Amino acid sequence: MSPPGDLLATLTAAPGRADRVRHVEVVPARAGRPVDWPDWVDTELRARFAAVGIAAPWSHQVEAAAHAWAGRSVVVATGTASGKSLAYLLPALTAARQGAARTLYVSPTKALAADQLRALEALAVPEVIASTYDGDTPIEARDVARAHASYLLSNPDMLHRSILPGHHRWAAFLRALRFVVIDECHGYRGVFGSHVAQVLRRLRRICATYGSEPVFILASATTATPEISGSRLVGTSVVAVTNDQSPRGETAFALWEPPLLGGRRSATRAADGGELVGRGEHGAPLRKSTLAETADLLSDLVAAGARTVAFVRSRRAAETVATLTRSALGPVEPSLADQVAAYRAGYLPHERRALEAKLQSGTLRGVAATNALELGVDVAHLDAVLMAGWPGTRASLWQQAGRAGRAGQGALAVLVARDDPLDTYIVNNPDAIFGRPVEATVLDPDNPYVLAPHLCAAAAEAPLTQDDVALFGPSSPQVLVSLTERRLLRRRESGWYWTRHDRAADLVDLRGTGGSLIRLVEGATGRLLGTVDPARAHATVHAGAVYVHQGETYVVETLDLDEGVAVVRPEQPDHTTTARDVTTLRVLDEDRSVMWGEARLVFGSVEVTSRVVSYLKRRFGTGEILGEDPLDLPARLLRTRAVWWTLPDWRLRDAGIAEEEAPVAAHAAEHAAIGMLPLVATCDRWDVGGMSTARHPDTELLTIFVHDGHPGGAGFAERGYEAAPSWLRATREAIAACPCDEGCPSCVQSPKCGNGNHPLDKIGAVRLLDAVLACAPAEPVGR
Ligand SMILES: [Zn+2]
Ligand SMILES: [Zn+2]
């Protein structure tokens, strides 16, 4: 088997390929720094770890464990497979062995909790009883778990719906609760993360009534400022441990950019098969599709004998890559084509095991997979990993890249860029991945829309007293007044009471943003497939929308907003859809602001009126535009948070932007800034919106707004404000570095522009951003 450098050479050998590699980062092997077991760790426990092959802990594991043991909440933010679980298992299991101390382990998915349970069962530590407590746990087993578990594995939804509302039955458990483990805590972001943050505040309050004050142990992927995100999540200060001392193999990490396609306006099938040539909106150049490029690379790797997984976003994409790869390999060597398969979510356990076995044995060499593989299947010993497009966050990127690595051999990881500003920026600015992280996990528990239902739930759990108010954050006094006015809570001498007969916890679904969720129903069978957040429904499940749900592709037949139902049918049309909206915006309040010379940067509250007006159909895989259909949907009013910046007219003139160019330049800068926000905040461009104008009635100046897409905000705009120097510099770079002449999807064109990406001026946008950044500080603005 070839080492990573040779594999990469195989990929770049074909004509025209070499200049598609924008960067190669060799992440060197690291030996790992083992340390002695701390004295306080139970001796039986050491023996058990030794029995499963852990002779000594790595130093970061002991550092984190020691904080927790000493009663300090801690976040361990280190790489994939760095053994974060030992950091919480050492204190949790030692405490369990010493007496009645209990641990609550919270994970975002059942699959992860199941993995953890298997690991604990393999350890078989005497006197430690581990039980899961989730929606699938049978009633009898729930009673056993409640009475006896010293290590309870659950999730935020169960905490919210079951454990906290029924805390009287959990009294013994909560009284003895010493540690709360929050695994994969970077997953708690945006609105969902904000809800979970409030659930954890409720947990802390109820524990206090039982006389316990649990220590939080958080496990996170590496991000910027894990201690800040971690503290926001649990509501109390946490120490960060980031010095990863686990061993790893060498990885060659290549950043790959598919080529710009030439000429013709209409799509034609190229002679070499599979590949399509086309032009985008207003004749913008398009790049070769990420999927076609990924399939080409997968073919070459399989032909070279490398075991490779290609990660894509949907089952549809997985099937496309597998089909393209097989048809490329077939004519060369039919037996190779048989070694390629697609893999998706929803396989049964035995199907997964069969696939694992085939990959291990080498009867299967190339797999195109959705992220299902990330959590569901254990594949070690891959030679290479391909990633078709930025997977959304650094954490996901390293999780996917971390799949590659044969003992002592090293591995190849290749990120293939999609045609958008973020991907383009990342492959051309390797520091974004390999340098100090700027992407922070973002949440906003103080959002009144999130807070209100949790104050009700908390009051139902135990009347809220004046002393409790601070725990729930600075918005709580005001939200309590409004809840009392709306007669959801009753104010009495001793505090606030929930006196209604319904369950307060049912007021909110942790995964939604308030309002009732839109149900996704299969028309032919009446089967309920899932739900869609109402904040996103107009844009994602309008009639005619192509909607991907858990990797499966559906077409929406009708959307009934009054009934809250979208009727869909399974179908794989040759196109995808993107909704376009038009927005107006009113400033309500300014929270914070800063002057950068003449430019003013503000974070505050806004009221956004937006209407989805049409949707665009693009050819699947190539992005070529097939047409645009109008939609008739009501306007939505959204009170949310925004970051905005203004420039005076004379400053624009000085920067060489004529009066008539100003709105066009602002429009282009707004699009690119939205596309680049995920660089600094864990969101995607669909979580945020924007608006720009040469003269806004509230500011009376040229203004560019970027706002959160959820009622009350989700923390993304706020993070944009705080990281504005990095964010806007990267935005400027992304536009300036793009080789197109007049704007394209890689720089200033936006897939959701309600004005059809017209007019845009990329040169003006660069000048405008230069003017904004002229007096910007080098470092983030901070709080
Ligand atoms: Zn461009
Ligand atoms: Zn636009």
Coordinates of C-alpha atoms in Angstrom, one line a residue, residues 137-537:
T137 CA -36.0 2.7 27.4
P138 CA -38.8 0.4 28.5
I139 CA -40.8 1.5 31.6
E140 CA -39.4 -1.3 33.9
A141 CA -35.9 -0.4 32.9
R142 CA -36.6 3.2 33.6
D143 CA -37.4 2.4 37.2
V144 CA -34.3 0.4 37.6
A145 CA -32.1 3.1 36.0
R146 CA -33.6 5.7 38.4
A147 CA -33.1 3.6 41.5
H148 CA -29.7 2.1 40.8
A149 CA -27.7 3.7 38.0
S150 CA -24.5 5.2 39.2
Y151 CA -23.7 6.3 35.6
L152 CA -26.9 7.4 33.8
L153 CA -26.7 7.9 30.0
S154 CA -29.3 10.3 28.6
N155 CA -29.9 13.3 26.3
P156 CA -31.1 16.9 26.7
D157 CA -34.6 16.1 25.5
M158 CA -35.1 13.5 28.3
L159 CA -33.7 15.9 30.8
H160 CA -36.2 18.6 29.6
R161 CA -39.3 16.4 29.2
S162 CA -38.9 13.7 31.8
I163 CA -36.2 14.0 34.5
L164 CA -36.6 17.7 35.4
P165 CA -40.5 17.8 35.4
G166 CA -40.5 14.5 37.4
H167 CA -37.6 15.5 39.7
H168 CA -39.4 14.3 42.8
R169 CA -39.0 10.7 41.6
W170 CA -35.4 11.4 40.9
A171 CA -34.6 12.9 44.3
A172 CA -32.1 10.3 45.4
F173 CA -30.3 10.4 42.1
L174 CA -30.1 14.2 42.0
R175 CA -29.1 14.5 45.7
A176 CA -26.1 12.3 44.9
L177 CA -25.3 13.8 41.5
R178 CA -21.6 14.8 41.5
F179 CA -20.7 15.0 37.8
V180 CA -22.5 16.0 34.7
V181 CA -20.7 15.0 31.5
I182 CA -21.6 16.9 28.3
D183 CA -20.2 15.0 25.4
E184 CA -19.7 16.5 21.9
C185 CA -20.6 19.8 23.4
H186 CA -19.7 21.8 20.3
G187 CA -22.9 20.3 18.8
Y188 CA -24.9 22.5 21.1
R189 CA -25.0 25.6 19.0
G190 CA -27.5 28.1 17.7
V191 CA -31.1 27.9 18.9
F192 CA -30.8 24.2 19.9
G193 CA -27.7 25.0 21.9
S194 CA -29.4 27.9 23.6
H195 CA -32.3 25.7 24.7
V196 CA -29.9 23.1 26.1
A197 CA -28.1 25.9 28.0
Q198 CA -31.4 26.8 29.7
V199 CA -32.2 23.1 30.4
L200 CA -28.8 22.9 32.2
R201 CA -29.6 26.0 34.2
R202 CA -32.8 24.3 35.3
L203 CA -30.9 21.2 36.2
R204 CA -28.5 23.2 38.4
R205 CA -31.3 24.9 40.1
I206 CA -33.2 21.7 40.9
C207 CA -29.9 20.0 42.1
A208 CA -29.4 23.0 44.5
T209 CA -32.8 22.3 46.0
Y210 CA -31.6 18.7 46.8
G211 CA -28.3 20.1 48.2
S212 CA -26.0 19.0 45.3
E213 CA -23.9 21.2 43.1
P214 CA -22.6 18.9 40.3
V215 CA -19.3 19.5 38.5
F216 CA -19.6 19.8 34.7
I217 CA -17.1 18.0 32.5
L218 CA -17.5 19.0 28.8
A219 CA -15.9 17.2 25.9
S220 CA -15.5 19.3 22.8
A221 CA -13.8 19.3 19.4
T222 CA -11.1 22.0 19.1
T223 CA -12.6 25.4 18.6
A224 CA -11.8 29.0 19.4
T225 CA -12.4 29.9 23.0
P226 CA -13.9 26.7 24.3
E227 CA -14.0 28.1 27.9
I228 CA -16.3 30.9 26.7
S229 CA -18.6 28.6 24.8
G230 CA -18.5 26.1 27.6
S231 CA -19.3 28.7 30.3
R232 CA -22.2 30.0 28.2
L233 CA -23.6 26.5 27.8
V234 CA -23.6 25.5 31.5
G235 CA -23.9 29.0 33.0
T236 CA -20.9 28.7 35.3
S237 CA -17.2 29.2 34.6
V238 CA -15.3 26.3 33.2
V239 CA -11.5 25.7 32.8
A240 CA -10.3 24.7 29.3
V241 CA -7.8 21.9 28.7
T242 CA -6.6 22.1 25.1
N243 CA -3.1 20.7 25.1
D244 CA -3.7 17.4 23.2
Q245 CA -1.0 14.9 24.1
S246 CA -2.4 11.8 22.4
P247 CA -0.4 10.0 19.7
R248 CA -1.4 10.2 16.0
G249 CA -0.1 9.1 12.7
E250 CA 1.1 11.4 9.9
T251 CA -1.6 12.8 7.7
A252 CA -1.1 14.5 4.3
F253 CA -4.0 16.9 4.0
A254 CA -4.6 18.3 0.6
L255 CA -6.9 21.3 -0.2
W256 CA -8.3 20.8 -3.7
E257 CA -10.2 23.2 -6.0
P258 CA -12.1 21.9 -9.0
P259 CA -11.2 23.9 -12.2
L260 CA -13.3 26.7 -13.7
L261 CA -15.3 25.4 -16.7
G262 CA -14.9 27.1 -20.0
G263 CA -17.3 28.7 -22.4
R264 CA -20.6 27.6 -23.7
R265 CA -23.9 28.9 -22.3
S266 CA -25.9 25.7 -22.6
A267 CA -25.0 22.5 -20.8
T268 CA -23.4 19.8 -22.8
R269 CA -22.1 16.4 -21.8
A270 CA -18.4 16.4 -22.2
A271 CA -16.7 13.7 -24.3
D272 CA -15.1 12.0 -21.3
G273 CA -18.5 11.3 -19.7
G274 CA -20.3 12.5 -16.7
E275 CA -19.0 16.0 -16.7
L276 CA -21.2 18.9 -17.6
V277 CA -20.2 22.3 -18.8
G278 CA -22.4 25.2 -18.1
R279 CA -22.8 28.9 -17.1
G280 CA -24.3 30.4 -14.1
E281 CA -26.5 33.4 -13.5
H282 CA -25.7 36.4 -15.6
G283 CA -23.2 34.2 -17.5
A284 CA -21.0 33.7 -14.4
P285 CA -18.3 31.0 -14.8
L286 CA -19.0 27.8 -12.9
R287 CA -16.5 25.3 -11.5
K288 CA -16.5 21.6 -12.3
S289 CA -18.9 20.0 -9.8
T290 CA -17.6 18.9 -6.5
L291 CA -19.3 15.5 -6.9
A292 CA -17.8 14.9 -10.4
E293 CA -14.3 15.9 -9.2
T294 CA -14.7 13.7 -6.1
A295 CA -15.8 10.7 -8.2
D296 CA -12.7 11.2 -10.4
L297 CA -10.4 11.2 -7.4
L298 CA -12.2 8.2 -5.9
S299 CA -11.7 6.3 -9.1
D300 CA -8.0 7.0 -9.1
L301 CA -7.6 6.0 -5.5
V302 CA -9.5 2.8 -5.9
A303 CA -7.4 2.0 -9.0
A304 CA -4.3 2.6 -7.0
G305 CA -5.5 0.0 -4.4
A306 CA -6.3 2.6 -1.6
R307 CA -9.2 2.0 0.7
T308 CA -11.1 5.3 0.6
V309 CA -14.2 6.8 1.9
A310 CA -15.7 9.9 0.2
F311 CA -18.0 11.9 2.4
V312 CA -20.9 13.7 0.8
R313 CA -24.0 15.5 2.1
S314 CA -26.9 13.4 0.9
R315 CA -27.7 9.8 -0.1
R316 CA -28.4 11.2 -3.5
A317 CA -24.9 12.6 -3.7
A318 CA -23.5 9.3 -2.4
E319 CA -25.2 7.4 -5.1
T320 CA -24.1 9.9 -7.7
V321 CA -20.5 9.6 -6.7
A322 CA -20.6 5.8 -6.5
T323 CA -22.2 5.6 -9.9
L324 CA -19.8 8.0 -11.6
T325 CA -16.9 6.1 -10.0
R326 CA -18.1 2.7 -11.1
S327 CA -18.7 3.9 -14.7
A328 CA -15.2 5.4 -14.7
L329 CA -13.6 2.2 -13.5
G330 CA -15.7 -0.3 -15.4
P331 CA -14.0 0.2 -18.8
V332 CA -10.6 0.0 -17.2
E333 CA -11.1 -3.1 -15.0
P334 CA -14.6 -4.4 -14.4
S335 CA -13.6 -6.1 -11.1
L336 CA -12.6 -2.6 -9.7
A337 CA -16.1 -1.3 -10.4
D338 CA -17.5 -4.0 -8.1
Q339 CA -15.4 -2.7 -5.3
V340 CA -17.3 0.6 -5.1
A341 CA -20.5 1.2 -3.1
A342 CA -22.7 3.9 -1.7
Y343 CA -23.5 4.1 2.0
R344 CA -26.2 6.1 3.7
A345 CA -28.1 6.6 6.9
G346 CA -30.9 4.2 7.8
Y347 CA -29.1 0.9 7.3
L348 CA -29.8 -1.8 9.8
P349 CA -27.1 -2.8 12.2
H350 CA -26.3 -6.0 10.4
E351 CA -26.0 -4.2 7.1
R352 CA -23.5 -1.8 8.7
R353 CA -21.5 -4.6 10.1
A354 CA -21.4 -6.3 6.7
L355 CA -20.2 -3.1 5.1
E356 CA -17.5 -2.7 7.8
A357 CA -16.3 -6.2 7.3
K358 CA -16.0 -5.7 3.5
L359 CA -14.1 -2.5 3.9
Q360 CA -11.7 -4.2 6.4
S361 CA -11.1 -7.2 4.2
G362 CA -10.6 -5.1 1.1
T363 CA -13.4 -6.6 -1.0
L364 CA -14.8 -3.1 -0.9
R365 CA -12.3 -0.3 -1.6
G366 CA -14.3 2.8 -2.4
V367 CA -17.3 4.0 -0.4
A368 CA -19.3 7.1 -1.0
A369 CA -21.0 7.9 2.3
T370 CA -23.2 10.4 4.0
N371 CA -22.2 11.4 7.5
A372 CA -23.9 8.3 8.8
L373 CA -20.5 6.7 8.7
E374 CA -19.1 9.3 11.1
L375 CA -21.0 7.9 14.1
G376 CA -22.5 4.7 12.9
V377 CA -19.7 2.5 11.7
D378 CA -16.3 1.8 13.0
V379 CA -13.9 1.8 10.1
A380 CA -10.2 1.9 10.9
H381 CA -7.3 1.6 8.6
L382 CA -8.5 3.6 5.7
D383 CA -5.8 4.9 3.4
A384 CA -7.6 8.0 2.2
V385 CA -10.6 10.2 3.0
L386 CA -12.2 12.5 0.4
M387 CA -14.5 15.3 1.6
A388 CA -16.9 16.7 -1.0
G389 CA -17.2 20.3 0.2
W390 CA -16.6 21.9 3.6
P391 CA -18.5 19.7 6.0
G392 CA -19.9 22.8 7.9
T393 CA -17.6 23.0 10.9
R394 CA -13.9 22.3 11.7
A395 CA -15.1 19.7 14.2
S396 CA -16.8 17.7 11.4
L397 CA -13.8 18.2 9.1
W398 CA -11.4 16.6 11.6
Q399 CA -13.9 13.9 12.5
Q400 CA -14.1 12.9 8.8
A401 CA -10.4 13.3 8.1
G402 CA -9.6 11.4 11.3
R403 CA -11.1 8.3 9.7
A404 CA -8.0 7.8 7.7
G405 CA -4.9 6.3 9.1
R406 CA -3.3 2.9 9.0
A407 CA -0.9 2.1 11.8
G408 CA 2.5 3.4 10.9
Q409 CA 1.6 4.2 7.3
G410 CA 0.0 7.6 7.5
A411 CA -3.0 8.7 5.5
L412 CA -4.2 11.1 2.9
A413 CA -7.2 13.5 3.4
V414 CA -8.5 15.7 0.6
L415 CA -11.0 18.5 0.9
V416 CA -12.6 19.2 -2.4
A417 CA -14.1 22.7 -2.5
R418 CA -17.6 23.5 -3.5
D419 CA -18.4 26.5 -5.6
D420 CA -19.1 29.1 -2.8
P421 CA -17.1 31.8 -1.1
L422 CA -16.4 29.9 2.1
D423 CA -15.0 26.8 0.4
T424 CA -13.0 28.9 -2.0
Y425 CA -11.6 30.9 0.8
I426 CA -10.7 27.9 2.9
V427 CA -8.8 26.0 0.2
N428 CA -6.9 29.2 -0.6
N429 CA -6.2 30.2 3.0
P430 CA -5.0 27.0 4.7
D431 CA -4.6 28.9 8.0
A432 CA -8.4 28.8 8.3
I433 CA -8.1 25.1 9.0
F434 CA -4.5 24.5 10.2
G435 CA -3.9 27.8 12.1
R436 CA -5.4 28.9 15.4
P437 CA -9.1 28.3 15.2
V438 CA -11.4 31.4 14.7
E439 CA -14.6 29.4 14.4
A440 CA -16.4 29.5 17.8
T441 CA -19.3 27.5 18.9
V442 CA -22.1 30.1 19.2
L443 CA -25.2 30.1 21.3
D444 CA -27.4 32.7 23.0
P445 CA -29.3 31.4 26.0
D446 CA -30.4 35.0 26.8
N447 CA -32.7 35.1 23.8
P448 CA -36.1 35.9 25.3
Y449 CA -37.9 33.5 22.9
V450 CA -35.7 30.7 24.1
L451 CA -35.8 31.7 27.7
A452 CA -39.6 32.2 28.2
P453 CA -40.7 28.6 27.9
H454 CA -37.8 27.5 30.2
L455 CA -38.8 29.9 32.9
C456 CA -42.3 28.4 32.7
A457 CA -40.9 24.9 32.9
A458 CA -38.6 25.9 35.8
A459 CA -41.6 27.5 37.7
A460 CA -43.5 24.2 37.2
E461 CA -40.6 22.3 38.6
A462 CA -40.4 24.5 41.7
P463 CA -41.7 28.0 42.1
L464 CA -39.2 30.6 40.9
T465 CA -37.9 32.9 43.6
Q466 CA -36.2 36.2 43.3
D467 CA -32.9 34.5 44.0
D468 CA -33.3 32.2 41.0
V469 CA -33.7 35.1 38.5
A470 CA -30.0 35.8 38.1
L471 CA -29.3 32.1 37.2
F472 CA -31.4 32.4 34.0
G473 CA -29.6 35.4 32.7
P474 CA -30.0 39.2 32.3
S475 CA -33.2 39.0 30.2
S476 CA -35.1 37.0 32.9
P477 CA -36.6 39.9 34.9
Q478 CA -38.2 41.4 31.8
V479 CA -39.3 38.0 30.5
L480 CA -40.9 37.2 33.8
V481 CA -42.9 40.4 33.7
S482 CA -44.2 39.5 30.2
L483 CA -45.0 35.9 31.2
T484 CA -47.0 37.2 34.2
E485 CA -48.9 39.7 32.0
R486 CA -49.7 36.9 29.6
R487 CA -51.0 34.9 32.6
L488 CA -48.6 32.0 31.9
L489 CA -47.0 32.6 35.3
R490 CA -48.6 33.9 38.5
R491 CA -46.8 36.3 40.7
R492 CA -47.1 35.7 44.4
E493 CA -45.3 37.0 47.5
S494 CA -42.9 34.1 47.4
G495 CA -42.2 34.1 43.7
W496 CA -43.6 33.0 40.3
Y497 CA -45.9 30.0 40.0
W498 CA -47.0 27.8 37.1
T499 CA -50.7 27.2 37.9
R500 CA -52.0 25.9 34.6
H501 CA -53.0 22.3 34.1
D502 CA -51.0 21.5 31.1
R503 CA -47.3 20.6 31.2
A504 CA -45.0 23.6 31.0
A505 CA -42.3 21.4 29.4
D506 CA -44.5 20.9 26.4
L507 CA -44.4 24.6 25.6
V508 CA -41.1 24.1 23.7
D509 CA -39.4 21.5 21.6
L510 CA -35.6 21.9 22.1
R511 CA -34.9 21.5 18.4
G512 CA -37.3 24.2 17.3
T513 CA -37.5 28.0 17.5
G514 CA -41.0 28.4 18.9
G515 CA -44.1 28.4 16.9
S516 CA -45.5 25.0 15.8
L517 CA -43.2 22.8 13.8
I518 CA -44.3 22.0 10.2
R519 CA -44.9 18.3 9.8
L520 CA -43.4 16.6 6.9
V521 CA -45.9 13.9 5.6
E522 CA -45.5 11.4 2.8
G523 CA -48.6 11.9 0.6
A524 CA -49.0 8.3 -0.6
T525 CA -48.8 6.7 2.8
G526 CA -49.6 9.4 5.2
R527 CA -46.4 8.6 7.1
L528 CA -45.0 11.3 9.2
L529 CA -41.3 11.7 8.2
G530 CA -40.3 14.4 10.5
T531 CA -40.7 18.1 11.3
V532 CA -39.3 21.3 9.9
D533 CA -38.6 24.4 11.9
P534 CA -41.2 27.1 11.1
A535 CA -38.4 29.7 10.7
R536 CA -37.1 27.7 7.8
A537 CA -40.3 26.3 6.3

